[in-house]
Protein backbone atom coordinates (compact mmCIF):
# COMPACT_ATOMS: atom_id res chain seq x y z
CA UNK A 1 0.00 0.00 0.00
CA UNK A 2 2.83 2.39 0.91
CA UNK A 3 4.53 1.69 -2.43
CA UNK A 4 1.32 2.47 -4.31
CA UNK A 5 0.83 5.69 -2.36
CA UNK A 6 4.41 6.80 -2.98
CA UNK A 7 3.95 6.30 -6.72
CA UNK A 8 0.75 8.32 -6.77
CA UNK A 9 1.83 11.40 -4.84
CA UNK A 10 4.09 14.02 -6.36
CA UNK A 11 6.45 15.93 -4.01
CA UNK A 12 4.87 18.85 -2.20
CA UNK A 13 6.74 22.14 -2.16
CA UNK A 14 7.53 23.75 1.22
CA UNK A 15 5.08 26.44 2.33
CA UNK A 16 7.44 29.29 1.43
CA UNK A 17 7.34 28.15 -2.21
CA UNK A 18 3.55 28.33 -2.16
CA UNK A 19 3.34 31.92 -0.93
CA UNK A 20 0.33 33.53 -2.71
CA UNK A 21 1.83 36.99 -2.18
CA UNK A 22 4.86 36.45 -4.40
CA UNK A 23 5.00 39.06 -7.15
CA UNK A 24 4.72 37.41 -10.55
CA UNK A 25 7.40 39.42 -12.33
CA UNK A 26 10.34 38.62 -10.08
CA UNK A 27 10.28 42.05 -8.38
CA UNK A 28 11.43 41.74 -4.73
CA UNK A 29 8.37 43.40 -3.23
CA UNK A 30 6.76 40.58 -1.27
CA UNK A 31 7.49 39.13 2.19
CA UNK A 32 9.07 35.83 1.16
CA UNK A 33 11.55 37.61 -1.11
CA UNK A 34 12.59 40.32 1.33
CA UNK A 35 12.05 38.74 4.75
CA UNK A 36 14.91 39.04 7.24
CA UNK A 37 13.77 35.88 9.00
CA UNK A 38 15.64 32.84 7.62
CA UNK A 39 13.69 30.04 6.01
CA UNK A 40 16.01 27.71 7.89
CA UNK A 41 19.29 27.83 9.81
CA UNK A 42 21.68 24.95 9.20
CA UNK A 43 23.84 24.36 12.28
CA UNK A 44 27.23 22.63 12.35
CA UNK A 45 28.98 21.80 15.62
CA UNK A 46 32.58 20.60 15.38
CA UNK A 47 35.14 19.28 17.86
CA UNK A 48 37.87 16.65 18.17
CA UNK A 49 36.63 13.04 17.85
CA UNK A 50 36.65 12.40 21.62
CA UNK A 51 34.94 15.69 22.41
CA UNK A 52 32.43 15.19 19.61
CA UNK A 53 31.30 11.86 21.04
CA UNK A 54 30.44 13.61 24.31
CA UNK A 55 28.55 16.35 22.50
CA UNK A 56 26.48 13.82 20.56
CA UNK A 57 25.70 11.99 23.80
CA UNK A 58 24.54 15.25 25.39
CA UNK A 59 22.34 15.97 22.36
CA UNK A 60 20.29 12.96 23.41
CA UNK A 61 19.15 11.82 19.97
CA UNK A 62 20.01 9.02 17.55
CA UNK A 63 23.09 9.92 15.45
CA UNK A 64 22.95 9.17 11.73
CA UNK A 65 26.41 8.86 10.16
CA UNK A 66 26.69 10.88 6.95
CA UNK A 67 28.74 9.86 3.93
CA UNK A 68 28.74 13.04 1.90
CA UNK A 69 25.85 15.49 1.95
CA UNK A 70 23.36 15.74 4.83
CA UNK A 71 19.84 17.05 4.31
CA UNK A 72 19.26 20.02 6.59
CA UNK A 73 15.93 21.15 7.98
CA UNK A 74 13.10 20.50 5.52
CA UNK A 75 15.57 19.38 2.86
CA UNK A 76 15.83 22.71 1.03
CA UNK A 77 19.63 22.51 1.26
CA UNK A 78 22.15 19.73 1.68
CA UNK A 79 25.42 20.33 3.50
CA UNK A 80 28.72 18.52 3.65
CA UNK A 81 32.20 19.19 5.04
CA UNK A 82 35.37 18.20 3.18
CA UNK A 83 39.01 18.11 4.18
CA UNK A 84 40.65 20.83 2.08
CA UNK A 85 43.91 18.89 1.59
CA UNK A 86 42.44 15.57 0.42
CA UNK A 87 38.92 16.45 -0.74
CA UNK A 88 37.54 13.62 1.39
CA UNK A 89 34.34 14.03 3.37
CA UNK A 90 35.03 14.71 7.04
CA UNK A 91 33.45 12.32 9.55
CA UNK A 92 30.00 13.74 10.23
CA UNK A 93 26.86 12.70 12.10
CA UNK A 94 23.39 14.21 11.80
CA UNK A 95 21.77 14.20 15.23
CA UNK A 96 18.76 16.19 16.41
CA UNK A 97 18.89 18.49 13.38
CA UNK A 98 22.56 19.45 13.95
CA UNK A 99 25.47 18.24 11.82
CA UNK A 100 28.25 17.12 14.16
CA UNK A 101 31.67 17.20 12.48
CA UNK A 102 34.95 15.71 13.68
CA UNK A 103 37.69 18.29 13.11
CA UNK A 104 41.22 18.66 14.46
CA UNK A 105 42.62 22.10 15.39
CA UNK A 106 44.16 23.91 12.38
CA UNK A 107 42.73 21.38 9.92
CA UNK A 108 41.63 23.19 6.75
CA UNK A 109 38.14 22.37 5.52
CA UNK A 110 35.47 23.25 2.98
CA UNK A 111 31.75 23.78 3.39
CA UNK A 112 29.84 22.39 0.40
CA UNK A 113 26.18 23.38 -0.01
CA UNK A 114 23.67 22.03 -2.49
CA UNK A 115 20.35 23.71 -3.33
CA UNK A 116 17.65 21.08 -3.74
CA UNK A 117 14.95 23.62 -4.64
CA UNK A 118 14.11 25.23 -8.01
CA UNK A 119 14.54 28.70 -6.45
CA UNK A 120 17.72 30.78 -6.01
CA UNK A 121 18.73 31.15 -2.38
CA UNK A 122 20.66 33.77 -0.44
CA UNK A 123 22.93 32.73 2.42
CA UNK A 124 24.35 34.35 5.52
CA UNK A 125 27.23 32.31 6.96
CA UNK A 126 28.73 32.67 10.43
CA UNK A 127 31.83 30.67 11.41
CA UNK A 128 33.13 30.67 14.99
CA UNK A 129 31.19 33.86 15.74
CA UNK A 130 32.38 35.82 12.68
CA UNK A 131 30.79 36.66 9.36
CA UNK A 132 32.41 34.51 6.68
CA UNK A 133 32.76 37.31 4.14
CA UNK A 134 33.86 40.37 6.10
CA UNK A 135 35.02 39.11 9.48
CA UNK A 136 32.44 41.17 11.38
CA UNK A 137 30.32 39.74 14.18
CA UNK A 138 28.18 36.96 12.73
CA UNK A 139 24.42 37.31 12.47
CA UNK A 140 21.46 35.42 11.03
CA UNK A 141 20.87 38.04 8.34
CA UNK A 142 20.98 37.97 4.57
CA UNK A 143 24.49 37.85 3.16
CA UNK A 144 25.97 38.28 -0.29
CA UNK A 145 26.34 34.57 -0.98
CA UNK A 146 24.05 33.16 -3.65
CA UNK A 147 23.10 29.54 -4.23
CA UNK A 148 21.63 28.98 -7.68
CA UNK A 149 18.60 26.70 -8.27
CA UNK A 150 19.71 23.07 -8.02
CA UNK A 151 23.24 24.48 -7.75
CA UNK A 152 26.25 23.74 -5.55
CA UNK A 153 28.40 26.26 -3.66
CA UNK A 154 31.81 25.51 -2.11
CA UNK A 155 33.19 27.75 0.65
CA UNK A 156 36.81 27.27 1.73
CA UNK A 157 37.95 30.78 2.74
CA UNK A 158 36.76 33.45 5.12
CA UNK A 159 37.76 37.09 5.50
CA UNK A 160 41.05 36.08 7.13
CA UNK A 161 42.11 33.15 4.94
CA UNK A 162 41.38 29.41 4.71
CA UNK A 163 38.68 27.89 6.87
CA UNK A 164 40.42 26.17 9.81
CA UNK A 165 38.93 24.17 12.64
CA UNK A 166 39.81 25.71 15.99
CA UNK A 167 40.44 24.19 19.40
CA UNK A 168 37.06 23.89 21.12
CA UNK A 169 36.79 23.92 24.92
CA UNK A 170 33.57 23.13 26.70
CA UNK A 171 30.17 22.23 25.31
CA UNK A 172 28.87 25.76 24.73
CA UNK A 173 28.60 25.40 20.94
CA UNK A 174 25.91 22.76 21.36
CA UNK A 175 23.63 25.09 23.33
CA UNK A 176 24.47 28.46 21.76
CA UNK A 177 21.49 29.64 19.69
CA UNK A 178 22.53 33.30 19.56
CA UNK A 179 22.75 34.95 16.12
CA UNK A 180 26.50 35.44 16.46
CA UNK A 181 27.36 31.93 17.68
CA UNK A 182 30.71 30.94 19.20
CA UNK A 183 33.87 28.94 18.54
CA UNK A 184 32.98 25.45 17.34
CA UNK A 185 29.67 26.53 15.79
CA UNK A 186 28.87 27.23 12.13
CA UNK A 187 25.47 28.71 11.30
CA UNK A 188 24.13 29.08 7.77
CA UNK A 189 20.98 31.22 7.42
CA UNK A 190 19.03 30.39 4.26
CA UNK A 191 16.69 32.89 2.58
CA UNK A 192 14.67 32.96 -0.62
CA UNK A 193 16.60 35.26 -2.99
CA UNK A 194 15.06 38.65 -3.73
CA UNK A 195 14.98 37.95 -7.47
CA UNK A 196 13.47 34.48 -7.15
CA UNK A 197 10.89 33.87 -9.89
CA UNK A 198 7.37 33.50 -8.62
CA UNK A 199 5.23 30.51 -9.48
CA UNK A 200 2.28 31.66 -7.39
CA UNK A 201 0.39 29.40 -4.97
CA UNK A 202 0.48 25.71 -5.74
CA UNK A 203 -2.78 23.83 -5.40
CA UNK A 204 -2.99 20.16 -4.55
CA UNK A 205 -3.72 17.87 -7.45
CA UNK A 206 -6.31 15.16 -7.04
CA UNK A 207 -3.58 12.52 -6.94
CA UNK A 208 -1.95 14.32 -3.99
CA UNK A 209 -4.97 14.18 -1.72
CA UNK A 210 -4.15 11.49 0.83
CA UNK A 211 -6.75 8.71 1.18
CA UNK A 212 -8.20 8.12 4.64
CA UNK A 213 -6.37 11.19 5.97
CA UNK A 214 -2.89 9.65 5.59
CA UNK A 215 0.10 11.94 5.09
CA UNK A 216 1.74 11.86 1.66
CA UNK A 217 4.69 9.51 1.36
CA UNK A 218 8.09 10.04 -0.21
CA UNK A 219 9.71 13.14 1.29
CA UNK A 220 9.50 12.77 5.09
CA UNK A 221 11.87 15.68 5.75
CA UNK A 222 9.06 18.02 4.70
CA UNK A 223 6.85 16.88 7.58
CA UNK A 224 9.22 17.03 10.55
Tab-separated table of C-alpha atoms in Angstrom:
chain	number	residue	atom	x	y	z
A	1	UNK	CA	0.000	0.000	0.000
A	2	UNK	CA	2.825	2.390	0.905
A	3	UNK	CA	4.526	1.695	-2.426
A	4	UNK	CA	1.325	2.475	-4.313
A	5	UNK	CA	0.829	5.688	-2.362
A	6	UNK	CA	4.411	6.800	-2.982
A	7	UNK	CA	3.954	6.296	-6.717
A	8	UNK	CA	0.750	8.325	-6.771
A	9	UNK	CA	1.830	11.396	-4.845
A	10	UNK	CA	4.092	14.024	-6.365
A	11	UNK	CA	6.447	15.928	-4.012
A	12	UNK	CA	4.865	18.853	-2.197
A	13	UNK	CA	6.735	22.141	-2.159
A	14	UNK	CA	7.534	23.748	1.217
A	15	UNK	CA	5.081	26.437	2.329
A	16	UNK	CA	7.439	29.288	1.426
A	17	UNK	CA	7.344	28.147	-2.212
A	18	UNK	CA	3.553	28.327	-2.158
A	19	UNK	CA	3.343	31.924	-0.926
A	20	UNK	CA	0.333	33.527	-2.707
A	21	UNK	CA	1.828	36.988	-2.183
A	22	UNK	CA	4.859	36.450	-4.402
A	23	UNK	CA	5.001	39.065	-7.149
A	24	UNK	CA	4.719	37.411	-10.545
A	25	UNK	CA	7.401	39.423	-12.330
A	26	UNK	CA	10.336	38.623	-10.080
A	27	UNK	CA	10.277	42.049	-8.384
A	28	UNK	CA	11.435	41.740	-4.734
A	29	UNK	CA	8.375	43.398	-3.232
A	30	UNK	CA	6.763	40.580	-1.273
A	31	UNK	CA	7.487	39.132	2.193
A	32	UNK	CA	9.069	35.833	1.164
A	33	UNK	CA	11.552	37.609	-1.114
A	34	UNK	CA	12.589	40.323	1.331
A	35	UNK	CA	12.054	38.736	4.754
A	36	UNK	CA	14.913	39.041	7.237
A	37	UNK	CA	13.769	35.875	8.996
A	38	UNK	CA	15.638	32.841	7.620
A	39	UNK	CA	13.685	30.042	6.005
A	40	UNK	CA	16.014	27.711	7.895
A	41	UNK	CA	19.289	27.826	9.812
A	42	UNK	CA	21.677	24.945	9.196
A	43	UNK	CA	23.839	24.358	12.284
A	44	UNK	CA	27.232	22.626	12.348
A	45	UNK	CA	28.977	21.800	15.622
A	46	UNK	CA	32.576	20.600	15.375
A	47	UNK	CA	35.141	19.280	17.857
A	48	UNK	CA	37.870	16.655	18.170
A	49	UNK	CA	36.626	13.035	17.850
A	50	UNK	CA	36.647	12.402	21.616
A	51	UNK	CA	34.941	15.689	22.413
A	52	UNK	CA	32.430	15.188	19.608
A	53	UNK	CA	31.298	11.860	21.036
A	54	UNK	CA	30.436	13.614	24.314
A	55	UNK	CA	28.547	16.355	22.500
A	56	UNK	CA	26.477	13.823	20.560
A	57	UNK	CA	25.696	11.992	23.796
A	58	UNK	CA	24.539	15.250	25.386
A	59	UNK	CA	22.341	15.966	22.363
A	60	UNK	CA	20.292	12.965	23.407
A	61	UNK	CA	19.155	11.823	19.966
A	62	UNK	CA	20.008	9.024	17.554
A	63	UNK	CA	23.092	9.919	15.446
A	64	UNK	CA	22.950	9.165	11.730
A	65	UNK	CA	26.414	8.860	10.162
A	66	UNK	CA	26.688	10.882	6.948
A	67	UNK	CA	28.742	9.864	3.930
A	68	UNK	CA	28.741	13.039	1.904
A	69	UNK	CA	25.845	15.488	1.954
A	70	UNK	CA	23.364	15.735	4.826
A	71	UNK	CA	19.843	17.055	4.307
A	72	UNK	CA	19.263	20.024	6.592
A	73	UNK	CA	15.926	21.154	7.983
A	74	UNK	CA	13.105	20.504	5.521
A	75	UNK	CA	15.572	19.384	2.862
A	76	UNK	CA	15.827	22.714	1.025
A	77	UNK	CA	19.626	22.508	1.264
A	78	UNK	CA	22.151	19.728	1.680
A	79	UNK	CA	25.417	20.332	3.497
A	80	UNK	CA	28.723	18.517	3.647
A	81	UNK	CA	32.201	19.194	5.037
A	82	UNK	CA	35.369	18.197	3.176
A	83	UNK	CA	39.009	18.109	4.184
A	84	UNK	CA	40.652	20.828	2.083
A	85	UNK	CA	43.911	18.890	1.591
A	86	UNK	CA	42.444	15.569	0.424
A	87	UNK	CA	38.919	16.447	-0.740
A	88	UNK	CA	37.544	13.623	1.392
A	89	UNK	CA	34.343	14.031	3.366
A	90	UNK	CA	35.029	14.707	7.035
A	91	UNK	CA	33.455	12.325	9.549
A	92	UNK	CA	29.995	13.739	10.228
A	93	UNK	CA	26.856	12.704	12.096
A	94	UNK	CA	23.387	14.208	11.804
A	95	UNK	CA	21.774	14.204	15.230
A	96	UNK	CA	18.756	16.188	16.408
A	97	UNK	CA	18.892	18.492	13.380
A	98	UNK	CA	22.558	19.453	13.949
A	99	UNK	CA	25.472	18.244	11.820
A	100	UNK	CA	28.255	17.121	14.156
A	101	UNK	CA	31.673	17.197	12.484
A	102	UNK	CA	34.952	15.712	13.683
A	103	UNK	CA	37.695	18.286	13.115
A	104	UNK	CA	41.224	18.658	14.461
A	105	UNK	CA	42.615	22.105	15.394
A	106	UNK	CA	44.157	23.912	12.377
A	107	UNK	CA	42.727	21.377	9.917
A	108	UNK	CA	41.631	23.195	6.751
A	109	UNK	CA	38.140	22.365	5.520
A	110	UNK	CA	35.468	23.249	2.979
A	111	UNK	CA	31.752	23.778	3.388
A	112	UNK	CA	29.837	22.394	0.397
A	113	UNK	CA	26.182	23.381	-0.008
A	114	UNK	CA	23.666	22.025	-2.487
A	115	UNK	CA	20.352	23.714	-3.328
A	116	UNK	CA	17.653	21.075	-3.745
A	117	UNK	CA	14.955	23.623	-4.635
A	118	UNK	CA	14.110	25.231	-8.007
A	119	UNK	CA	14.540	28.699	-6.450
A	120	UNK	CA	17.716	30.778	-6.013
A	121	UNK	CA	18.727	31.153	-2.381
A	122	UNK	CA	20.658	33.775	-0.441
A	123	UNK	CA	22.930	32.734	2.418
A	124	UNK	CA	24.351	34.355	5.516
A	125	UNK	CA	27.229	32.312	6.958
A	126	UNK	CA	28.732	32.672	10.434
A	127	UNK	CA	31.835	30.668	11.408
A	128	UNK	CA	33.129	30.675	14.992
A	129	UNK	CA	31.193	33.862	15.737
A	130	UNK	CA	32.385	35.816	12.684
A	131	UNK	CA	30.791	36.660	9.356
A	132	UNK	CA	32.412	34.511	6.684
A	133	UNK	CA	32.758	37.310	4.144
A	134	UNK	CA	33.857	40.373	6.099
A	135	UNK	CA	35.016	39.108	9.482
A	136	UNK	CA	32.437	41.170	11.381
A	137	UNK	CA	30.323	39.744	14.179
A	138	UNK	CA	28.181	36.960	12.731
A	139	UNK	CA	24.418	37.311	12.465
A	140	UNK	CA	21.458	35.424	11.028
A	141	UNK	CA	20.873	38.038	8.339
A	142	UNK	CA	20.983	37.971	4.572
A	143	UNK	CA	24.488	37.854	3.159
A	144	UNK	CA	25.967	38.280	-0.286
A	145	UNK	CA	26.336	34.572	-0.984
A	146	UNK	CA	24.047	33.155	-3.653
A	147	UNK	CA	23.104	29.537	-4.226
A	148	UNK	CA	21.634	28.978	-7.678
A	149	UNK	CA	18.602	26.704	-8.273
A	150	UNK	CA	19.712	23.069	-8.022
A	151	UNK	CA	23.239	24.482	-7.749
A	152	UNK	CA	26.255	23.744	-5.552
A	153	UNK	CA	28.403	26.259	-3.657
A	154	UNK	CA	31.805	25.514	-2.109
A	155	UNK	CA	33.190	27.753	0.655
A	156	UNK	CA	36.808	27.273	1.726
A	157	UNK	CA	37.948	30.775	2.740
A	158	UNK	CA	36.760	33.450	5.121
A	159	UNK	CA	37.761	37.093	5.495
A	160	UNK	CA	41.052	36.077	7.131
A	161	UNK	CA	42.112	33.148	4.943
A	162	UNK	CA	41.377	29.408	4.709
A	163	UNK	CA	38.676	27.887	6.874
A	164	UNK	CA	40.415	26.175	9.809
A	165	UNK	CA	38.930	24.170	12.642
A	166	UNK	CA	39.805	25.709	15.991
A	167	UNK	CA	40.440	24.194	19.399
A	168	UNK	CA	37.058	23.887	21.123
A	169	UNK	CA	36.791	23.920	24.917
A	170	UNK	CA	33.575	23.129	26.703
A	171	UNK	CA	30.165	22.233	25.309
A	172	UNK	CA	28.874	25.756	24.733
A	173	UNK	CA	28.604	25.398	20.942
A	174	UNK	CA	25.913	22.758	21.363
A	175	UNK	CA	23.633	25.086	23.329
A	176	UNK	CA	24.474	28.457	21.758
A	177	UNK	CA	21.494	29.643	19.688
A	178	UNK	CA	22.528	33.301	19.564
A	179	UNK	CA	22.751	34.954	16.117
A	180	UNK	CA	26.502	35.439	16.462
A	181	UNK	CA	27.357	31.932	17.677
A	182	UNK	CA	30.709	30.942	19.202
A	183	UNK	CA	33.870	28.936	18.539
A	184	UNK	CA	32.978	25.451	17.335
A	185	UNK	CA	29.674	26.530	15.795
A	186	UNK	CA	28.875	27.234	12.134
A	187	UNK	CA	25.471	28.707	11.296
A	188	UNK	CA	24.129	29.084	7.772
A	189	UNK	CA	20.985	31.222	7.424
A	190	UNK	CA	19.032	30.391	4.255
A	191	UNK	CA	16.687	32.889	2.575
A	192	UNK	CA	14.667	32.961	-0.624
A	193	UNK	CA	16.602	35.256	-2.989
A	194	UNK	CA	15.058	38.651	-3.731
A	195	UNK	CA	14.979	37.952	-7.470
A	196	UNK	CA	13.465	34.482	-7.151
A	197	UNK	CA	10.890	33.872	-9.892
A	198	UNK	CA	7.374	33.501	-8.622
A	199	UNK	CA	5.233	30.513	-9.479
A	200	UNK	CA	2.275	31.663	-7.391
A	201	UNK	CA	0.395	29.404	-4.967
A	202	UNK	CA	0.482	25.712	-5.740
A	203	UNK	CA	-2.780	23.832	-5.405
A	204	UNK	CA	-2.995	20.163	-4.546
A	205	UNK	CA	-3.720	17.873	-7.447
A	206	UNK	CA	-6.307	15.161	-7.043
A	207	UNK	CA	-3.582	12.523	-6.936
A	208	UNK	CA	-1.947	14.323	-3.991
A	209	UNK	CA	-4.973	14.179	-1.718
A	210	UNK	CA	-4.147	11.493	0.828
A	211	UNK	CA	-6.748	8.714	1.175
A	212	UNK	CA	-8.201	8.123	4.639
A	213	UNK	CA	-6.371	11.186	5.971
A	214	UNK	CA	-2.894	9.650	5.593
A	215	UNK	CA	0.099	11.944	5.089
A	216	UNK	CA	1.738	11.859	1.657
A	217	UNK	CA	4.686	9.514	1.357
A	218	UNK	CA	8.092	10.041	-0.211
A	219	UNK	CA	9.709	13.143	1.290
A	220	UNK	CA	9.501	12.770	5.093
A	221	UNK	CA	11.870	15.685	5.748
A	222	UNK	CA	9.057	18.020	4.699
A	223	UNK	CA	6.848	16.878	7.584
A	224	UNK	CA	9.220	17.031	10.551
